[in-house]
PDB file of C-alpha atoms and ligand atoms in Angstrom:
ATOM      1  CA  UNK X 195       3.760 -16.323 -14.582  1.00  0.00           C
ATOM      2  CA  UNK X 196       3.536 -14.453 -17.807  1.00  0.00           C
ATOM      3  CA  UNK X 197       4.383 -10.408 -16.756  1.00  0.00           C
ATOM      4  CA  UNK X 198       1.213  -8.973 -18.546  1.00  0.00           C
ATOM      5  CA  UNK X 199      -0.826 -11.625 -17.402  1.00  0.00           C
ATOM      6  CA  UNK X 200       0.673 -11.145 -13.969  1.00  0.00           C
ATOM      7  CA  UNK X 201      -0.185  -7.344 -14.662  1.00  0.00           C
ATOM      8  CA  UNK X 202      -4.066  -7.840 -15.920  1.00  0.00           C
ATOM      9  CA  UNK X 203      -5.018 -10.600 -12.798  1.00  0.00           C
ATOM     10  CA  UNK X 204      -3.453  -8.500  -9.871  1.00  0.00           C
ATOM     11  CA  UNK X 205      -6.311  -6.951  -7.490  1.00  0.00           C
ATOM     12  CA  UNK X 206      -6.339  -5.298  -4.337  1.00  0.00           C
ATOM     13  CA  UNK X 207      -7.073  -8.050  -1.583  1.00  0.00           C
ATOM     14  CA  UNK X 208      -9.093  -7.319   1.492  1.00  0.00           C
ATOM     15  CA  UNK X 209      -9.591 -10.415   2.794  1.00  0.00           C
ATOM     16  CA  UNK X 210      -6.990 -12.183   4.326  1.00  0.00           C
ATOM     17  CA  UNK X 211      -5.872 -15.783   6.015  1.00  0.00           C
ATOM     18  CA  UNK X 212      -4.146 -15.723   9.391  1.00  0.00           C
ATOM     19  CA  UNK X 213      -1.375 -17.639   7.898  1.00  0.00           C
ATOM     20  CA  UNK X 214       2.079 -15.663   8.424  1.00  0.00           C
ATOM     21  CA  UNK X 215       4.052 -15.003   5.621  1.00  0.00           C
ATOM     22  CA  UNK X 216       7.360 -15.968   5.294  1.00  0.00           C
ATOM     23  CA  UNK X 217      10.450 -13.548   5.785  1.00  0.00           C
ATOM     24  CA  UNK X 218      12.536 -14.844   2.992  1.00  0.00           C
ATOM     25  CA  UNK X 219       9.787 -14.625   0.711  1.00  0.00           C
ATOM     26  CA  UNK X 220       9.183 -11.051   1.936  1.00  0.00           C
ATOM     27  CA  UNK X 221      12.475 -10.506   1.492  1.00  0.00           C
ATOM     28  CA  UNK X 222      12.341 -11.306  -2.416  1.00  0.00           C
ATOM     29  CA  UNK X 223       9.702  -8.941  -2.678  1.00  0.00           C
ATOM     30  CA  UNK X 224      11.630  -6.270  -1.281  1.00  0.00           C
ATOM     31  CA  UNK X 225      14.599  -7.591  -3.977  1.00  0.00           C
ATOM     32  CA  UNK X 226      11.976  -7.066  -6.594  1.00  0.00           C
ATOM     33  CA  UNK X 227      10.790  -3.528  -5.701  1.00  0.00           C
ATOM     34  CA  UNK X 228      14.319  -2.623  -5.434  1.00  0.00           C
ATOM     35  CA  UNK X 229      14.451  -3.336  -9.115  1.00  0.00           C
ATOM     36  CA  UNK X 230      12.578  -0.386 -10.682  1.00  0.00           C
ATOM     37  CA  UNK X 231      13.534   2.082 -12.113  1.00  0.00           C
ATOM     38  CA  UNK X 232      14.291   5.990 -10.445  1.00  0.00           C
ATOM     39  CA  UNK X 233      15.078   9.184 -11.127  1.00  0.00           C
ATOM     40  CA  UNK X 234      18.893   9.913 -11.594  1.00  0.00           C
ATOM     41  CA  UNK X 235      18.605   6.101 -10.135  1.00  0.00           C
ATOM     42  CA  UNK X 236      18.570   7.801  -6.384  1.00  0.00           C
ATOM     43  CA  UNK X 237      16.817   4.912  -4.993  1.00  0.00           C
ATOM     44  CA  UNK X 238      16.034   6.848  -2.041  1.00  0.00           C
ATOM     45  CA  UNK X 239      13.573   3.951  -0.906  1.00  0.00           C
ATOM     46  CA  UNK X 240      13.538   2.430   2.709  1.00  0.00           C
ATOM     47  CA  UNK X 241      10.986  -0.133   3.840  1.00  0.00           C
ATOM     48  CA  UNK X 242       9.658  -0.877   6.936  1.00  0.00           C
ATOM     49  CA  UNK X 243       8.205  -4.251   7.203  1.00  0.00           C
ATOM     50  CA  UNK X 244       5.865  -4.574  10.584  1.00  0.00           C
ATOM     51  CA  UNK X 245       4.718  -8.253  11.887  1.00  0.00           C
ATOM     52  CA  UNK X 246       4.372  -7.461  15.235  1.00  0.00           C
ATOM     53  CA  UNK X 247       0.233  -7.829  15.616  1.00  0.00           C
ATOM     54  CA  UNK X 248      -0.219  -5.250  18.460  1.00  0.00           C
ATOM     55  CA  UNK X 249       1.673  -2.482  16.218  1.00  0.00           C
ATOM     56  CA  UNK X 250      -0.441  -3.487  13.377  1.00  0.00           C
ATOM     57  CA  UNK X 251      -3.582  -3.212  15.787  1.00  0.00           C
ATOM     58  CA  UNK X 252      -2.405   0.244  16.646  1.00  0.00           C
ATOM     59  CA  UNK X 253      -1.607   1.756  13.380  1.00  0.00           C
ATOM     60  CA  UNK X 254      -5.072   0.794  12.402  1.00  0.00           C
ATOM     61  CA  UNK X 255      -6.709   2.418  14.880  1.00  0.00           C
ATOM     62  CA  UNK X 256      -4.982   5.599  15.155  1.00  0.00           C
ATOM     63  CA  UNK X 257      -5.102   5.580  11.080  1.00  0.00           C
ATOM     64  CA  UNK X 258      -8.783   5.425  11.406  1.00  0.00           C
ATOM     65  CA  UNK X 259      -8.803   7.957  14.091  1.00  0.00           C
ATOM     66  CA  UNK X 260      -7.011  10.144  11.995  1.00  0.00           C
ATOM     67  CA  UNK X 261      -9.436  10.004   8.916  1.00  0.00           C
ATOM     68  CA  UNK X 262     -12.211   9.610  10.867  1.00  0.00           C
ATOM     69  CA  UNK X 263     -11.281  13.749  12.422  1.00  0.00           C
ATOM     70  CA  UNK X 264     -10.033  14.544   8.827  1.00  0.00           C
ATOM     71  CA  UNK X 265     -13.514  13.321   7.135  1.00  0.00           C
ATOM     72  CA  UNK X 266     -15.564  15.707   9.492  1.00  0.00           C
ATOM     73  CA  UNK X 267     -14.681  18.924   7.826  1.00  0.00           C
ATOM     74  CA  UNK X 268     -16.411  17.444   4.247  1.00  0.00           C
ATOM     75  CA  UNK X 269     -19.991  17.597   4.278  1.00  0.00           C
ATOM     76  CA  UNK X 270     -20.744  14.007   3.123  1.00  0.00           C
ATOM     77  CA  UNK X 271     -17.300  11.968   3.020  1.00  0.00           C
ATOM     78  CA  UNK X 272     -18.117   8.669   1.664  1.00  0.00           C
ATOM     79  CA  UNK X 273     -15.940   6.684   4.100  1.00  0.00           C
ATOM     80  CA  UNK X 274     -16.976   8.437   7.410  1.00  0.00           C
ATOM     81  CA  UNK X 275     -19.132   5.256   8.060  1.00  0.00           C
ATOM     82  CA  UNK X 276     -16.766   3.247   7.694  1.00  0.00           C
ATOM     83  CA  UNK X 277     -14.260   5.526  10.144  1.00  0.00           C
ATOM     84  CA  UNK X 278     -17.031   5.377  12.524  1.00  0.00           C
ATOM     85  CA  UNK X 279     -17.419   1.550  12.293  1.00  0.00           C
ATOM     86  CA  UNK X 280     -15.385  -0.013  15.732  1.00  0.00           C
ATOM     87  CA  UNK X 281     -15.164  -3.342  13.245  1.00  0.00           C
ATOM     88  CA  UNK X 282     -13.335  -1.444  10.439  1.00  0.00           C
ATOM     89  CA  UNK X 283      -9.594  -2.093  10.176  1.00  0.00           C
ATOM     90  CA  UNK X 284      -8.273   0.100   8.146  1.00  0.00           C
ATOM     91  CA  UNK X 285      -5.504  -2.910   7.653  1.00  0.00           C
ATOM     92  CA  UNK X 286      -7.743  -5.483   6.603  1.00  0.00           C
ATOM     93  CA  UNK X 287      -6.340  -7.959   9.566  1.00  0.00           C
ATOM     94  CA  UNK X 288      -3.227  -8.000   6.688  1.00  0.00           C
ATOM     95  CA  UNK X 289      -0.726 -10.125   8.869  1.00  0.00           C
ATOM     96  CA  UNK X 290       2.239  -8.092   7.227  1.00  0.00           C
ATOM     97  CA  UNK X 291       2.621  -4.296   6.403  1.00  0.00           C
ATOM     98  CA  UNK X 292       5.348  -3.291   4.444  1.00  0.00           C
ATOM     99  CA  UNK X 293       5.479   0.715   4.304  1.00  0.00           C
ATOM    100  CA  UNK X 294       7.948   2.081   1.625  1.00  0.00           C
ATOM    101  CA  UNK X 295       9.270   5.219   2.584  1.00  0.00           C
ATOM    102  CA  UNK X 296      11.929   7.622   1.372  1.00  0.00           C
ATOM    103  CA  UNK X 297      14.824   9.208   3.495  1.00  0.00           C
ATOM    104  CA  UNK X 298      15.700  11.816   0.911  1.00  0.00           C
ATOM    105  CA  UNK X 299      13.045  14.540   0.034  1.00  0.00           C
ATOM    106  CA  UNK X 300      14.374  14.024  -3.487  1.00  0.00           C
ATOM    107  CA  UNK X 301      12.714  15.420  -6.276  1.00  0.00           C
ATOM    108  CA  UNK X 302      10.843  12.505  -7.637  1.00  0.00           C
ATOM    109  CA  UNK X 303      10.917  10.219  -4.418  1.00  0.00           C
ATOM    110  CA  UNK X 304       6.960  10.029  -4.364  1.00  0.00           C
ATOM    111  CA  UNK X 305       7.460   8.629  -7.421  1.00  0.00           C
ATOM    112  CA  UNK X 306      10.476   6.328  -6.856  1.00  0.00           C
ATOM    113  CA  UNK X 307       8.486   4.274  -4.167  1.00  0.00           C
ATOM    114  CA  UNK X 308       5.097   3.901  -6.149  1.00  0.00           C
ATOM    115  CA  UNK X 309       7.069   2.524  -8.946  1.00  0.00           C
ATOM    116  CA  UNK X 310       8.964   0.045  -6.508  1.00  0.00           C
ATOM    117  CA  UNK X 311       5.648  -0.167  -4.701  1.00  0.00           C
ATOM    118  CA  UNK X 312       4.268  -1.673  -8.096  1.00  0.00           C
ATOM    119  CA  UNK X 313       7.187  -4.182  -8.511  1.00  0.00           C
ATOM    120  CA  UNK X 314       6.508  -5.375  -5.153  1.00  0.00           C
ATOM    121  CA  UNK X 315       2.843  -5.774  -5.844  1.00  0.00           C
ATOM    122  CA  UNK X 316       3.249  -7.460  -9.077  1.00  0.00           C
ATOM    123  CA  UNK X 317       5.649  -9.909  -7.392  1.00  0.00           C
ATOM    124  CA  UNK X 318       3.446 -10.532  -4.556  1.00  0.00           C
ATOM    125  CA  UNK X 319       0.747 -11.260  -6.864  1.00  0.00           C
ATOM    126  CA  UNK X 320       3.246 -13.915  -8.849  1.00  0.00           C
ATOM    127  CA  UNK X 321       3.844 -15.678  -5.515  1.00  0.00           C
ATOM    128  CA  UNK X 322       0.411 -16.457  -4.616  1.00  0.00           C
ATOM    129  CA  UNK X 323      -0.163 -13.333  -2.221  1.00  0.00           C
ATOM    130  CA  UNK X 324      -2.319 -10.663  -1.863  1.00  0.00           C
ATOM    131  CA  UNK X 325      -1.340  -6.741  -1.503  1.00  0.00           C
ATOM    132  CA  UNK X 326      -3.155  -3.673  -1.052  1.00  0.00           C
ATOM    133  CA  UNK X 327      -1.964  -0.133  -1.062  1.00  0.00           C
ATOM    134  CA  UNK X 328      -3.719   1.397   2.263  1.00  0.00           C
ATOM    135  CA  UNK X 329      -4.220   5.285   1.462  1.00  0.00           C
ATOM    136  CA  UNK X 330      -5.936   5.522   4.419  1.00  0.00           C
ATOM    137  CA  UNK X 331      -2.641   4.616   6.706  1.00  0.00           C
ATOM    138  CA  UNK X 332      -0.673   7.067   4.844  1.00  0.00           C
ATOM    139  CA  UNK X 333      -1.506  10.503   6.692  1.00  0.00           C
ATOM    140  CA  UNK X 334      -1.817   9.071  10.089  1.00  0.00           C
ATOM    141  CA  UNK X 335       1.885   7.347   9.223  1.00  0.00           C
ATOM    142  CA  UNK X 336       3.371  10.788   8.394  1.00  0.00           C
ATOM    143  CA  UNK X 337       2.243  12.286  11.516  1.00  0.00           C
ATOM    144  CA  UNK X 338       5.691  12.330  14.033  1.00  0.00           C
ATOM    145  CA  UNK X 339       3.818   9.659  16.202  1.00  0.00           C
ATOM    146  CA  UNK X 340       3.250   7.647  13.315  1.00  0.00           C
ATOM    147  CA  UNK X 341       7.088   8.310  12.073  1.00  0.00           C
ATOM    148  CA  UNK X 342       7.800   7.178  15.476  1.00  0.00           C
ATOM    149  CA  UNK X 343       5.515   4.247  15.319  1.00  0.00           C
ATOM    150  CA  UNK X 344       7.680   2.930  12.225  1.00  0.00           C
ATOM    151  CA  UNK X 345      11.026   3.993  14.053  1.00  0.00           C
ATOM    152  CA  UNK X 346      11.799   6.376  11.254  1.00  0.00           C
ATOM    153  CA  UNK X 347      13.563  10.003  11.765  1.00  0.00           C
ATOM    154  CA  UNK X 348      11.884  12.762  11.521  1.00  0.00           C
ATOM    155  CA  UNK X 349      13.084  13.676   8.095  1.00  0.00           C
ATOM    156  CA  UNK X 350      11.546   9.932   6.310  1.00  0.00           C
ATOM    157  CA  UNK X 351       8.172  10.172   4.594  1.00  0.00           C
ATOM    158  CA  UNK X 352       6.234   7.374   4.425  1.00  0.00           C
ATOM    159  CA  UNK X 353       4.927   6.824   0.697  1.00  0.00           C
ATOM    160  CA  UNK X 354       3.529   3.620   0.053  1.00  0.00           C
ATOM    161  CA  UNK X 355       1.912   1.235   3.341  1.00  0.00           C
ATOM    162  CA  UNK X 356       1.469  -2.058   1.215  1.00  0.00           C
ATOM    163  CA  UNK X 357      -0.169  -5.183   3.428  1.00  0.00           C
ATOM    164  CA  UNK X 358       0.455  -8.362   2.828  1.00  0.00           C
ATOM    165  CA  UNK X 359      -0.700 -11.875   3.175  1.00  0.00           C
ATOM    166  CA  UNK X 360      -2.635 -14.933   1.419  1.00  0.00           C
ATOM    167  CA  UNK X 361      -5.199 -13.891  -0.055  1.00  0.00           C
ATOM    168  CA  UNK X 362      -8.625 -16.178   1.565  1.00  0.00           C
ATOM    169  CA  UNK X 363     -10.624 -15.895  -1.489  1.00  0.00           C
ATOM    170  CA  UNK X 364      -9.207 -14.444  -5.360  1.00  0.00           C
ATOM    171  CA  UNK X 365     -10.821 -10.713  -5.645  1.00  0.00           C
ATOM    172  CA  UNK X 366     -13.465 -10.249  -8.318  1.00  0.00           C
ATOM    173  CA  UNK X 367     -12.039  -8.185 -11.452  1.00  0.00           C
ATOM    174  CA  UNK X 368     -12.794  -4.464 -11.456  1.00  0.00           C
ATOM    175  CA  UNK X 369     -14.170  -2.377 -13.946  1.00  0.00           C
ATOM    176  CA  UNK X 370     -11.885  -0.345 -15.955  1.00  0.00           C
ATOM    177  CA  UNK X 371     -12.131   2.716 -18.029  1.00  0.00           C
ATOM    178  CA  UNK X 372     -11.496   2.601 -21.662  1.00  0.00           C
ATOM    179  CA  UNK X 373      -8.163   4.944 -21.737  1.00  0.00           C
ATOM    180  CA  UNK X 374      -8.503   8.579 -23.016  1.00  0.00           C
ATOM    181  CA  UNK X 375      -5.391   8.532 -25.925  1.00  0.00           C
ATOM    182  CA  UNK X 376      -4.705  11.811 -28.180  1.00  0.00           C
ATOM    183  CA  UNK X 377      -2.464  10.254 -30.796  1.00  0.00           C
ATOM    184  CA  UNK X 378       0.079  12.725 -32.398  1.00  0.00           C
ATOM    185  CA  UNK X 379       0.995  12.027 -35.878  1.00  0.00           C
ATOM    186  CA  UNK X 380       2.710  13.533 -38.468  1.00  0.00           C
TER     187      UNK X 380
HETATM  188  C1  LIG N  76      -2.603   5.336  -3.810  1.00  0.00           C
HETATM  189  C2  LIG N  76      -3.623   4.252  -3.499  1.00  0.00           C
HETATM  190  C3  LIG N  76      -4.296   4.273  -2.290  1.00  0.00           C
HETATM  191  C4  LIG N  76      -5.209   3.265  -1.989  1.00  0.00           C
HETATM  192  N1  LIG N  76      -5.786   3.253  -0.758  1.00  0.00           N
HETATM  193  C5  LIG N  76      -6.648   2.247  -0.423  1.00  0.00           C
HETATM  194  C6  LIG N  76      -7.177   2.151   0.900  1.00  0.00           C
HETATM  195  O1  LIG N  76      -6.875   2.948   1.780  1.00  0.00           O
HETATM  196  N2  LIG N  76      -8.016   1.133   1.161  1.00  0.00           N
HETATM  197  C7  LIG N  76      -8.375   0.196   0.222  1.00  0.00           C
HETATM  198  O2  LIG N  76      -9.167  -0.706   0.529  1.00  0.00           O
HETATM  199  N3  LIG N  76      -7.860   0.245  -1.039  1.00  0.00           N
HETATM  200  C8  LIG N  76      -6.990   1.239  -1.377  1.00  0.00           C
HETATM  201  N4  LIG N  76      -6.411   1.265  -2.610  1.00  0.00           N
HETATM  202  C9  LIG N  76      -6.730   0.210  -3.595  1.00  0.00           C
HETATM  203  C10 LIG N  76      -7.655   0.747  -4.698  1.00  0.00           C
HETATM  204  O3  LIG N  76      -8.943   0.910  -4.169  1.00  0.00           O
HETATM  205  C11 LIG N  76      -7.639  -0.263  -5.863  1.00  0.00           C
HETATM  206  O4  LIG N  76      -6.344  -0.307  -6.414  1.00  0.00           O
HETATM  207  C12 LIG N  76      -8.634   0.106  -6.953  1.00  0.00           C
HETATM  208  O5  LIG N  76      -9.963   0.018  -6.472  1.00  0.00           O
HETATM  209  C13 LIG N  76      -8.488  -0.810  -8.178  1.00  0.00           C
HETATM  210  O6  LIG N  76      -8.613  -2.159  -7.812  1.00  0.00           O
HETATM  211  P1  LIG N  76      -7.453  -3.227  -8.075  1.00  0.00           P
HETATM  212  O7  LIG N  76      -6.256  -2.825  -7.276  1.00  0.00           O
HETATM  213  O8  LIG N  76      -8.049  -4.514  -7.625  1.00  0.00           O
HETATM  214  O9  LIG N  76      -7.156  -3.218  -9.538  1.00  0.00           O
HETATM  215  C14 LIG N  76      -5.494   2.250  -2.940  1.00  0.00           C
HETATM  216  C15 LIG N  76      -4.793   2.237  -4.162  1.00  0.00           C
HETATM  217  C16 LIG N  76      -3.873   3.213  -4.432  1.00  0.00           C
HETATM  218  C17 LIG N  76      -3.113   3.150  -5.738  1.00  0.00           C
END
């Protein structure tokens, strides 16, 4: 597949088939995120890939309980009905979640995984499968019992949880805003 036109068809996917995916593919993906770039090229990446359905079960829940305390203390959140709803998972029944982390507190780490995060993404999207970066995991995941959940020390911060899986139906396109550009010229 053609990069940009890898770039410009690649949506978040919600929706997913039961149908497992398969390690050494998910192992390519992790090759590809490994690729990009970082700063002082640190790579201070680590990725946690969980399978295991009950953990998956779990985070969502407790990553829904989470936001679902946090959203209390705004006034109107837009998500709190979807906290509140027992059906929601937060995981979108994803049959893979690969959480990129970093074990160094470097200076640009956050930044370091969203890039690799993208590669991953984008090479997901190239192999037929969905991917969707889950904000809503990410604070529940940095709490010690969600470090713990992942097996990580207490000194790893989870940066990116990206699920996985085949995608049931292809995502309709989203809108996007016309970029704001101040062009400097002599
Ligand atoms: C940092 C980040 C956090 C996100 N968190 C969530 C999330 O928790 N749940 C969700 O359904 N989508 C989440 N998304 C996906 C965005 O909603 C999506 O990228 C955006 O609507 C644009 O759609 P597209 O990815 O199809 O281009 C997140 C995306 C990013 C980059």
């Amino acid at each position: 597949m053609e990069l940009l036109h890898a770039i410009k068809e690649r949506r978040s996917v919600r929706e997913y088939s039961p149908e497992p995916v398969d390690d050494a593919l998910l192992r390519s993906l992790i090759d590809a995120a490994v690729q990009a770039p970082s700063a002082i090229n640190q790579q201070p990446w680590c990725f946690v890939v969980v399978k295991k359905p009950e953990l998956l079960a779990e985070i969502s829940e407790k990553a829904k309980a989470y936001m679902r305390k946090a959203s209390l203390t705004a006034p109107a959140h837009p998500f709190r009905d979807m906290f509140n709803d027992p059906k929601f998972d937060v995981l979108y029944h994803a049959p893979v979640l690969v959480v990129i982390g970093t074990e160094q507190p470097t200076d640009w780490a956050v930044e370091d995984c969203a890039l690799a995060a993208q590669n991953l993404m984008l090479a997901a999207h190239e192999a037929g499968l969905g991917t969707c970066w889950i904000g809503f995991a990410q604070h529940w995941l940095s709490t010690p019992e969600g470090k713990a959940a992942l097996g990580l020390s207490a000194s790893c911060f989870p940066v990116a949880p990206i699920i996985i899986g085949h995608p049931r139906r292809k995502p309709a396109s989203v809108p996007h805003k016309a970029p704001n550009i101040k062009w400097i010229e002599a």
